[in-house]
PDB file of C-alpha atoms in Angstrom:
ATOM      1  CA  GLU D   1       2.281   5.895   1.348  1.00  0.00           C
ATOM      2  CA  LEU D   2       0.899   2.535   0.337  1.00  0.00           C
ATOM      3  CA  LYS D   3       1.730  -0.312   2.662  1.00  0.00           C
ATOM      4  CA  VAL D   4       1.244  -3.944   1.753  1.00  0.00           C
ATOM      5  CA  GLU D   5       1.574  -6.321   4.667  1.00  0.00           C
ATOM      6  CA  GLN D   6       1.663 -10.040   4.377  1.00  0.00           C
ATOM      7  CA  ASN D   7       1.447 -12.449   7.238  1.00  0.00           C
ATOM      8  CA  PRO D   8       2.919 -14.624   8.178  1.00  0.00           C
ATOM      9  CA  LEU D   9       6.313 -13.790   6.685  1.00  0.00           C
ATOM     10  CA  PHE D  10       7.541 -17.319   7.303  1.00  0.00           C
ATOM     11  CA  LEU D  11       5.349 -20.390   7.314  1.00  0.00           C
ATOM     12  CA  SER D  12       6.412 -23.940   7.935  1.00  0.00           C
ATOM     13  CA  MET D  13       3.691 -26.510   7.595  1.00  0.00           C
ATOM     14  CA  GLN D  14       3.256 -30.228   7.357  1.00  0.00           C
ATOM     15  CA  GLU D  15       2.168 -31.914   4.176  1.00  0.00           C
ATOM     16  CA  GLY D  16      -1.553 -32.448   4.093  1.00  0.00           C
ATOM     17  CA  LYS D  17      -2.381 -29.465   6.286  1.00  0.00           C
ATOM     18  CA  ASN D  18      -4.352 -26.351   5.397  1.00  0.00           C
ATOM     19  CA  TYR D  19      -3.285 -22.775   5.959  1.00  0.00           C
ATOM     20  CA  THR D  20      -4.068 -19.216   4.888  1.00  0.00           C
ATOM     21  CA  ILE D  21      -1.747 -16.367   3.962  1.00  0.00           C
ATOM     22  CA  TYR D  22      -3.114 -12.878   4.525  1.00  0.00           C
ATOM     23  CA  CYS D  23      -2.425  -9.739   2.515  1.00  0.00           C
ATOM     24  CA  ASN D  24      -3.535  -6.379   3.886  1.00  0.00           C
ATOM     25  CA  TYR D  25      -3.029  -3.144   1.996  1.00  0.00           C
ATOM     26  CA  SER D  26      -3.531   0.445   3.065  1.00  0.00           C
ATOM     27  CA  THR D  27      -4.819   2.198  -0.085  1.00  0.00           C
ATOM     28  CA  THR D  28      -7.901   1.566  -2.167  1.00  0.00           C
ATOM     29  CA  SER D  29      -7.375  -0.885  -5.000  1.00  0.00           C
ATOM     30  CA  ASP D  30     -10.068  -2.755  -6.844  1.00  0.00           C
ATOM     31  CA  ARG D  31      -7.882  -5.673  -7.901  1.00  0.00           C
ATOM     32  CA  LEU D  32      -4.872  -7.675  -6.776  1.00  0.00           C
ATOM     33  CA  TYR D  33      -2.155  -9.978  -8.111  1.00  0.00           C
ATOM     34  CA  TRP D  34      -0.626 -13.036  -6.492  1.00  0.00           C
ATOM     35  CA  TYR D  35       2.779 -14.368  -7.535  1.00  0.00           C
ATOM     36  CA  ARG D  36       4.951 -17.317  -6.665  1.00  0.00           C
ATOM     37  CA  GLN D  37       8.753 -17.176  -6.643  1.00  0.00           C
ATOM     38  CA  ASP D  38      11.107 -20.142  -6.301  1.00  0.00           C
ATOM     39  CA  PRO D  39      14.624 -19.485  -4.984  1.00  0.00           C
ATOM     40  CA  GLY D  40      16.798 -17.829  -7.616  1.00  0.00           C
ATOM     41  CA  LYS D  41      13.946 -17.721 -10.092  1.00  0.00           C
ATOM     42  CA  SER D  42      11.582 -15.194 -11.592  1.00  0.00           C
ATOM     43  CA  LEU D  43       8.004 -14.497 -10.581  1.00  0.00           C
ATOM     44  CA  GLU D  44       5.236 -16.782 -11.738  1.00  0.00           C
ATOM     45  CA  SER D  45       1.742 -15.353 -11.989  1.00  0.00           C
ATOM     46  CA  LEU D  46      -0.778 -17.256  -9.878  1.00  0.00           C
ATOM     47  CA  PHE D  47      -3.936 -15.182  -9.787  1.00  0.00           C
ATOM     48  CA  VAL D  48      -5.291 -11.849 -10.913  1.00  0.00           C
ATOM     49  CA  LEU D  49      -8.314 -10.889  -8.821  1.00  0.00           C
ATOM     50  CA  LEU D  50     -10.378  -8.309 -10.653  1.00  0.00           C
ATOM     51  CA  SER D  51     -13.188  -7.276  -8.328  1.00  0.00           C
ATOM     52  CA  ASN D  52     -14.526  -7.261  -4.820  1.00  0.00           C
ATOM     53  CA  GLY D  53     -15.558 -10.762  -3.818  1.00  0.00           C
ATOM     54  CA  ALA D  54     -13.484 -12.411  -6.549  1.00  0.00           C
ATOM     55  CA  VAL D  55     -12.413 -15.953  -5.803  1.00  0.00           C
ATOM     56  CA  LYS D  56     -10.080 -17.991  -7.966  1.00  0.00           C
ATOM     57  CA  GLN D  57      -8.795 -21.518  -7.499  1.00  0.00           C
ATOM     58  CA  GLU D  58      -5.978 -23.421  -9.107  1.00  0.00           C
ATOM     59  CA  GLY D  59      -5.160 -26.829  -7.754  1.00  0.00           C
ATOM     60  CA  ARG D  60      -4.491 -26.592  -4.014  1.00  0.00           C
ATOM     61  CA  LEU D  61      -4.444 -22.795  -4.005  1.00  0.00           C
ATOM     62  CA  MET D  62      -7.438 -20.510  -3.681  1.00  0.00           C
ATOM     63  CA  ALA D  63      -7.292 -16.714  -3.594  1.00  0.00           C
ATOM     64  CA  SER D  64      -9.968 -14.234  -2.620  1.00  0.00           C
ATOM     65  CA  LEU D  65     -10.313 -10.470  -2.517  1.00  0.00           C
ATOM     66  CA  ASP D  66     -12.275  -8.164  -0.214  1.00  0.00           C
ATOM     67  CA  THR D  67     -11.666  -4.643  -1.474  1.00  0.00           C
ATOM     68  CA  LYS D  68     -13.738  -3.039   1.262  1.00  0.00           C
ATOM     69  CA  ALA D  69     -11.583  -4.625   3.948  1.00  0.00           C
ATOM     70  CA  ARG D  70      -8.461  -4.144   1.771  1.00  0.00           C
ATOM     71  CA  LEU D  71      -7.694  -7.796   2.338  1.00  0.00           C
ATOM     72  CA  SER D  72      -6.771 -10.720   0.144  1.00  0.00           C
ATOM     73  CA  THR D  73      -6.182 -14.280   1.236  1.00  0.00           C
ATOM     74  CA  LEU D  74      -4.320 -17.184  -0.319  1.00  0.00           C
ATOM     75  CA  HIS D  75      -5.593 -20.476   1.070  1.00  0.00           C
ATOM     76  CA  ILE D  76      -3.557 -23.632   0.785  1.00  0.00           C
ATOM     77  CA  THR D  77      -5.401 -26.933   0.929  1.00  0.00           C
ATOM     78  CA  ALA D  78      -3.661 -30.214   1.743  1.00  0.00           C
ATOM     79  CA  ALA D  79      -0.185 -28.794   1.212  1.00  0.00           C
ATOM     80  CA  VAL D  80       2.426 -30.724  -0.731  1.00  0.00           C
ATOM     81  CA  HIS D  81       6.188 -30.188  -0.884  1.00  0.00           C
ATOM     82  CA  ASP D  82       5.991 -28.704  -4.397  1.00  0.00           C
ATOM     83  CA  LEU D  83       4.176 -25.688  -2.971  1.00  0.00           C
ATOM     84  CA  SER D  84       7.310 -24.629  -1.070  1.00  0.00           C
ATOM     85  CA  ALA D  85       8.154 -21.149  -2.408  1.00  0.00           C
ATOM     86  CA  THR D  86       7.780 -17.468  -1.577  1.00  0.00           C
ATOM     87  CA  TYR D  87       4.363 -15.966  -2.291  1.00  0.00           C
ATOM     88  CA  PHE D  88       3.810 -12.288  -2.990  1.00  0.00           C
ATOM     89  CA  CYS D  89       0.655 -10.237  -3.183  1.00  0.00           C
ATOM     90  CA  ALA D  90       0.618  -6.984  -5.132  1.00  0.00           C
ATOM     91  CA  PRO D  91      -2.278  -4.554  -5.456  1.00  0.00           C
ATOM     92  CA  PRO D  92      -2.051  -2.109  -8.375  1.00  0.00           C
ATOM     93  CA  VAL D  93      -2.294   1.478  -7.188  1.00  0.00           C
ATOM     94  CA  SER D  94      -2.552   4.652  -9.220  1.00  0.00           C
ATOM     95  CA  SER D  95       0.785   6.439  -9.458  1.00  0.00           C
ATOM     96  CA  GLY D  96       2.008   8.750 -12.186  1.00  0.00           C
ATOM     97  CA  SER D  97       0.681   7.929 -15.632  1.00  0.00           C
ATOM     98  CA  ALA D  98      -0.333   4.358 -14.873  1.00  0.00           C
ATOM     99  CA  ARG D  99      -1.218   1.992 -12.107  1.00  0.00           C
ATOM    100  CA  GLN D 100       1.728   0.278 -10.482  1.00  0.00           C
ATOM    101  CA  LEU D 101       2.154  -2.925  -8.597  1.00  0.00           C
ATOM    102  CA  THR D 102       3.245  -2.542  -4.999  1.00  0.00           C
ATOM    103  CA  PHE D 103       4.555  -5.771  -3.568  1.00  0.00           C
ATOM    104  CA  GLY D 104       4.343  -7.142  -0.078  1.00  0.00           C
ATOM    105  CA  SER D 105       7.483  -8.552   1.546  1.00  0.00           C
ATOM    106  CA  GLY D 106       6.433 -12.063   0.698  1.00  0.00           C
ATOM    107  CA  THR D 107       5.518 -15.176   2.647  1.00  0.00           C
ATOM    108  CA  GLN D 108       8.181 -17.865   2.583  1.00  0.00           C
ATOM    109  CA  LEU D 109       6.374 -21.188   2.686  1.00  0.00           C
ATOM    110  CA  THR D 110       8.106 -24.429   3.543  1.00  0.00           C
ATOM    111  CA  VAL D 111       6.112 -27.633   3.354  1.00  0.00           C
ATOM    112  CA  LEU D 112       7.632 -30.425   5.404  1.00  0.00           C
ATOM    113  CA  PRO D 113       7.150 -34.124   4.691  1.00  0.00           C
TER     114      PRO D 113
ATOM    115  CA  ASN F   1       7.664 -16.937 -28.362  1.00  0.00           C
ATOM    116  CA  ALA F   2      10.558 -15.760 -26.171  1.00  0.00           C
ATOM    117  CA  GLY F   3       8.486 -13.591 -23.813  1.00  0.00           C
ATOM    118  CA  VAL F   4      10.565 -11.142 -21.757  1.00  0.00           C
ATOM    119  CA  THR F   5      14.322 -11.506 -22.254  1.00  0.00           C
ATOM    120  CA  GLN F   6      16.873  -9.908 -19.956  1.00  0.00           C
ATOM    121  CA  THR F   7      20.624  -9.687 -20.426  1.00  0.00           C
ATOM    122  CA  PRO F   8      23.049 -10.124 -18.824  1.00  0.00           C
ATOM    123  CA  LYS F   9      21.948 -12.672 -16.247  1.00  0.00           C
ATOM    124  CA  PHE F  10      24.932 -11.997 -13.971  1.00  0.00           C
ATOM    125  CA  GLN F  11      27.219  -8.977 -13.754  1.00  0.00           C
ATOM    126  CA  VAL F  12      29.889  -7.713 -11.365  1.00  0.00           C
ATOM    127  CA  LEU F  13      30.682  -4.014 -11.485  1.00  0.00           C
ATOM    128  CA  LYS F  14      33.166  -1.826  -9.724  1.00  0.00           C
ATOM    129  CA  THR F  15      31.934   1.232  -7.889  1.00  0.00           C
ATOM    130  CA  GLY F  16      31.627   4.127 -10.311  1.00  0.00           C
ATOM    131  CA  GLN F  17      31.305   2.037 -13.448  1.00  0.00           C
ATOM    132  CA  SER F  18      28.317   2.376 -15.713  1.00  0.00           C
ATOM    133  CA  MET F  19      26.375  -0.332 -17.475  1.00  0.00           C
ATOM    134  CA  THR F  20      23.114  -1.101 -19.199  1.00  0.00           C
ATOM    135  CA  LEU F  21      20.729  -3.937 -18.413  1.00  0.00           C
ATOM    136  CA  GLN F  22      18.849  -4.959 -21.509  1.00  0.00           C
ATOM    137  CA  CYS F  23      15.194  -5.957 -21.652  1.00  0.00           C
ATOM    138  CA  ALA F  24      13.301  -7.029 -24.758  1.00  0.00           C
ATOM    139  CA  GLN F  25       9.817  -8.421 -25.241  1.00  0.00           C
ATOM    140  CA  ASP F  26       8.278  -9.908 -28.372  1.00  0.00           C
ATOM    141  CA  MET F  27       4.612  -9.696 -27.361  1.00  0.00           C
ATOM    142  CA  ASN F  28       3.968  -6.145 -28.601  1.00  0.00           C
ATOM    143  CA  HIS F  29       3.235  -4.982 -25.068  1.00  0.00           C
ATOM    144  CA  GLU F  30       2.737  -1.293 -24.447  1.00  0.00           C
ATOM    145  CA  TYR F  31       3.688  -1.403 -20.759  1.00  0.00           C
ATOM    146  CA  MET F  32       7.201  -2.239 -19.592  1.00  0.00           C
ATOM    147  CA  SER F  33       8.818  -1.760 -16.218  1.00  0.00           C
ATOM    148  CA  TRP F  34      11.932  -2.378 -14.161  1.00  0.00           C
ATOM    149  CA  TYR F  35      11.949  -3.611 -10.579  1.00  0.00           C
ATOM    150  CA  ARG F  36      14.668  -4.385  -8.110  1.00  0.00           C
ATOM    151  CA  GLN F  37      14.481  -7.071  -5.459  1.00  0.00           C
ATOM    152  CA  ASP F  38      16.686  -7.000  -2.399  1.00  0.00           C
ATOM    153  CA  PRO F  39      17.140 -10.011  -0.095  1.00  0.00           C
ATOM    154  CA  GLY F  40      14.017 -10.894   1.854  1.00  0.00           C
ATOM    155  CA  MET F  41      11.952  -8.183   0.230  1.00  0.00           C
ATOM    156  CA  GLY F  42       9.342  -7.752  -2.415  1.00  0.00           C
ATOM    157  CA  LEU F  43       9.956  -5.985  -5.695  1.00  0.00           C
ATOM    158  CA  ARG F  44      10.237  -2.211  -5.863  1.00  0.00           C
ATOM    159  CA  LEU F  45       9.503  -0.269  -9.014  1.00  0.00           C
ATOM    160  CA  ILE F  46      12.385   1.715 -10.526  1.00  0.00           C
ATOM    161  CA  HIS F  47      11.026   3.081 -13.812  1.00  0.00           C
ATOM    162  CA  TYR F  48       8.227   2.229 -16.180  1.00  0.00           C
ATOM    163  CA  SER F  49       6.967   3.032 -19.666  1.00  0.00           C
ATOM    164  CA  VAL F  50       3.472   3.014 -21.158  1.00  0.00           C
ATOM    165  CA  GLY F  51       4.692   3.177 -24.749  1.00  0.00           C
ATOM    166  CA  ALA F  52       7.545   4.149 -27.017  1.00  0.00           C
ATOM    167  CA  GLY F  53       8.872   7.562 -26.083  1.00  0.00           C
ATOM    168  CA  ILE F  54       7.055   7.645 -22.728  1.00  0.00           C
ATOM    169  CA  THR F  55       8.791   6.867 -19.443  1.00  0.00           C
ATOM    170  CA  ASP F  56       8.156   7.726 -15.821  1.00  0.00           C
ATOM    171  CA  GLN F  57       9.735   7.216 -12.412  1.00  0.00           C
ATOM    172  CA  GLY F  58       8.736   4.603  -9.927  1.00  0.00           C
ATOM    173  CA  GLU F  59       9.419   4.259  -6.226  1.00  0.00           C
ATOM    174  CA  VAL F  60      13.250   4.061  -6.359  1.00  0.00           C
ATOM    175  CA  PRO F  61      14.494   5.853  -9.518  1.00  0.00           C
ATOM    176  CA  ASN F  62      17.667   7.515  -8.210  1.00  0.00           C
ATOM    177  CA  GLY F  63      20.828   6.322  -9.945  1.00  0.00           C
ATOM    178  CA  TYR F  64      18.998   4.822 -12.903  1.00  0.00           C
ATOM    179  CA  ASN F  65      18.011   6.060 -16.342  1.00  0.00           C
ATOM    180  CA  VAL F  66      15.693   4.552 -18.918  1.00  0.00           C
ATOM    181  CA  SER F  67      14.556   5.247 -22.449  1.00  0.00           C
ATOM    182  CA  ARG F  68      12.036   3.593 -24.732  1.00  0.00           C
ATOM    183  CA  SER F  69      12.791   4.182 -28.400  1.00  0.00           C
ATOM    184  CA  THR F  70      10.938   1.059 -29.596  1.00  0.00           C
ATOM    185  CA  THR F  71       8.000  -0.955 -28.328  1.00  0.00           C
ATOM    186  CA  GLU F  72      10.209  -4.023 -27.902  1.00  0.00           C
ATOM    187  CA  ASP F  73      13.129  -2.674 -25.873  1.00  0.00           C
ATOM    188  CA  PHE F  74      13.416  -0.997 -22.483  1.00  0.00           C
ATOM    189  CA  PRO F  75      17.039  -0.727 -21.295  1.00  0.00           C
ATOM    190  CA  LEU F  76      17.964   0.280 -17.749  1.00  0.00           C
ATOM    191  CA  ARG F  77      21.172   2.291 -17.320  1.00  0.00           C
ATOM    192  CA  LEU F  78      23.199   2.558 -14.163  1.00  0.00           C
ATOM    193  CA  LEU F  79      25.100   5.806 -14.483  1.00  0.00           C
ATOM    194  CA  SER F  80      27.685   5.385 -11.711  1.00  0.00           C
ATOM    195  CA  ALA F  81      27.256   2.101  -9.887  1.00  0.00           C
ATOM    196  CA  ALA F  82      27.179   2.072  -6.094  1.00  0.00           C
ATOM    197  CA  PRO F  83      27.236  -0.900  -3.681  1.00  0.00           C
ATOM    198  CA  SER F  84      23.650   0.002  -2.704  1.00  0.00           C
ATOM    199  CA  GLN F  85      22.627  -0.984  -6.229  1.00  0.00           C
ATOM    200  CA  THR F  86      23.634  -4.588  -5.633  1.00  0.00           C
ATOM    201  CA  SER F  87      20.357  -6.373  -6.254  1.00  0.00           C
ATOM    202  CA  VAL F  88      18.373  -8.587  -8.567  1.00  0.00           C
ATOM    203  CA  TYR F  89      16.680  -6.671 -11.352  1.00  0.00           C
ATOM    204  CA  PHE F  90      13.500  -7.806 -13.063  1.00  0.00           C
ATOM    205  CA  CYS F  91      11.961  -6.461 -16.224  1.00  0.00           C
ATOM    206  CA  ALA F  92       8.224  -6.905 -16.756  1.00  0.00           C
ATOM    207  CA  SER F  93       5.711  -6.188 -19.503  1.00  0.00           C
ATOM    208  CA  SER F  94       1.990  -6.353 -20.196  1.00  0.00           C
ATOM    209  CA  TYR F  95      -0.697  -5.204 -22.565  1.00  0.00           C
ATOM    210  CA  GLY F  96      -2.302  -1.864 -21.885  1.00  0.00           C
ATOM    211  CA  ILE F  97      -1.085   0.894 -19.617  1.00  0.00           C
ATOM    212  CA  GLY F  98      -0.079  -1.212 -16.680  1.00  0.00           C
ATOM    213  CA  PRO F  99      -1.342  -3.743 -14.149  1.00  0.00           C
ATOM    214  CA  THR F 100      -5.026  -3.016 -14.595  1.00  0.00           C
ATOM    215  CA  GLY F 101      -5.915  -6.690 -14.668  1.00  0.00           C
ATOM    216  CA  ASN F 102      -3.754  -7.921 -17.508  1.00  0.00           C
ATOM    217  CA  THR F 103      -1.188 -10.587 -16.828  1.00  0.00           C
ATOM    218  CA  ILE F 104       2.220  -9.102 -16.062  1.00  0.00           C
ATOM    219  CA  TYR F 105       5.066 -11.136 -17.553  1.00  0.00           C
ATOM    220  CA  PHE F 106       8.433 -11.069 -15.801  1.00  0.00           C
ATOM    221  CA  GLY F 107      11.878 -11.741 -17.207  1.00  0.00           C
ATOM    222  CA  GLU F 108      14.289 -14.212 -15.630  1.00  0.00           C
ATOM    223  CA  GLY F 109      16.165 -11.554 -13.692  1.00  0.00           C
ATOM    224  CA  SER F 110      19.624  -9.980 -13.766  1.00  0.00           C
ATOM    225  CA  TRP F 111      21.866 -10.478 -10.747  1.00  0.00           C
ATOM    226  CA  LEU F 112      24.071  -7.404 -10.249  1.00  0.00           C
ATOM    227  CA  THR F 113      26.871  -7.086  -7.726  1.00  0.00           C
ATOM    228  CA  VAL F 114      28.682  -3.785  -7.212  1.00  0.00           C
ATOM    229  CA  VAL F 115      32.014  -4.051  -5.396  1.00  0.00           C
TER     230      VAL F 115
END
């Protein structure tokens, strides 16, 4: 059974600080998705990491993927309040007739002024 | 371009009632799927489809039926609602046969309460 573990589950940080969210998964997957979700809202696609060693950056967020270690990270640089949200990682894993996304429990990020 | 449209947005059902959550996409995507999200958890896959006439079960399919008669529509049916089906339901779609690297587009969600 595939397990996707994110840590921390809850993160409270000061504006201007840096932090990293970790996503470990138990089954081989050569790519990984990161999503953001605001309370009561849908999921917003942040990154799609397509290969081992992939690194993508958008604004204050940078994601990386190490498929050999089955680890992805989401690094936050100089956090601002607008980044407060829940972040999910999801590796696609073969199941049935197509690959399927398996989501972690999410990391609830609160950025304090 | 409407993207992925879900209806209704909110629904209250009594135990034992049936209903259908509608999902439509206007991007000509082959892959469509339904997820449920319970409080404090990630999304779990209910059913998915890789094209018209083709459906398959996900992680939590019990109590739900789907069909895919057209590329655009992928309705989710609750046959006999139970309180355990109280959740937020998300429909998603993408090009190709699933999340192989294509962007997955999510609908706005349908909040379902079963009393």
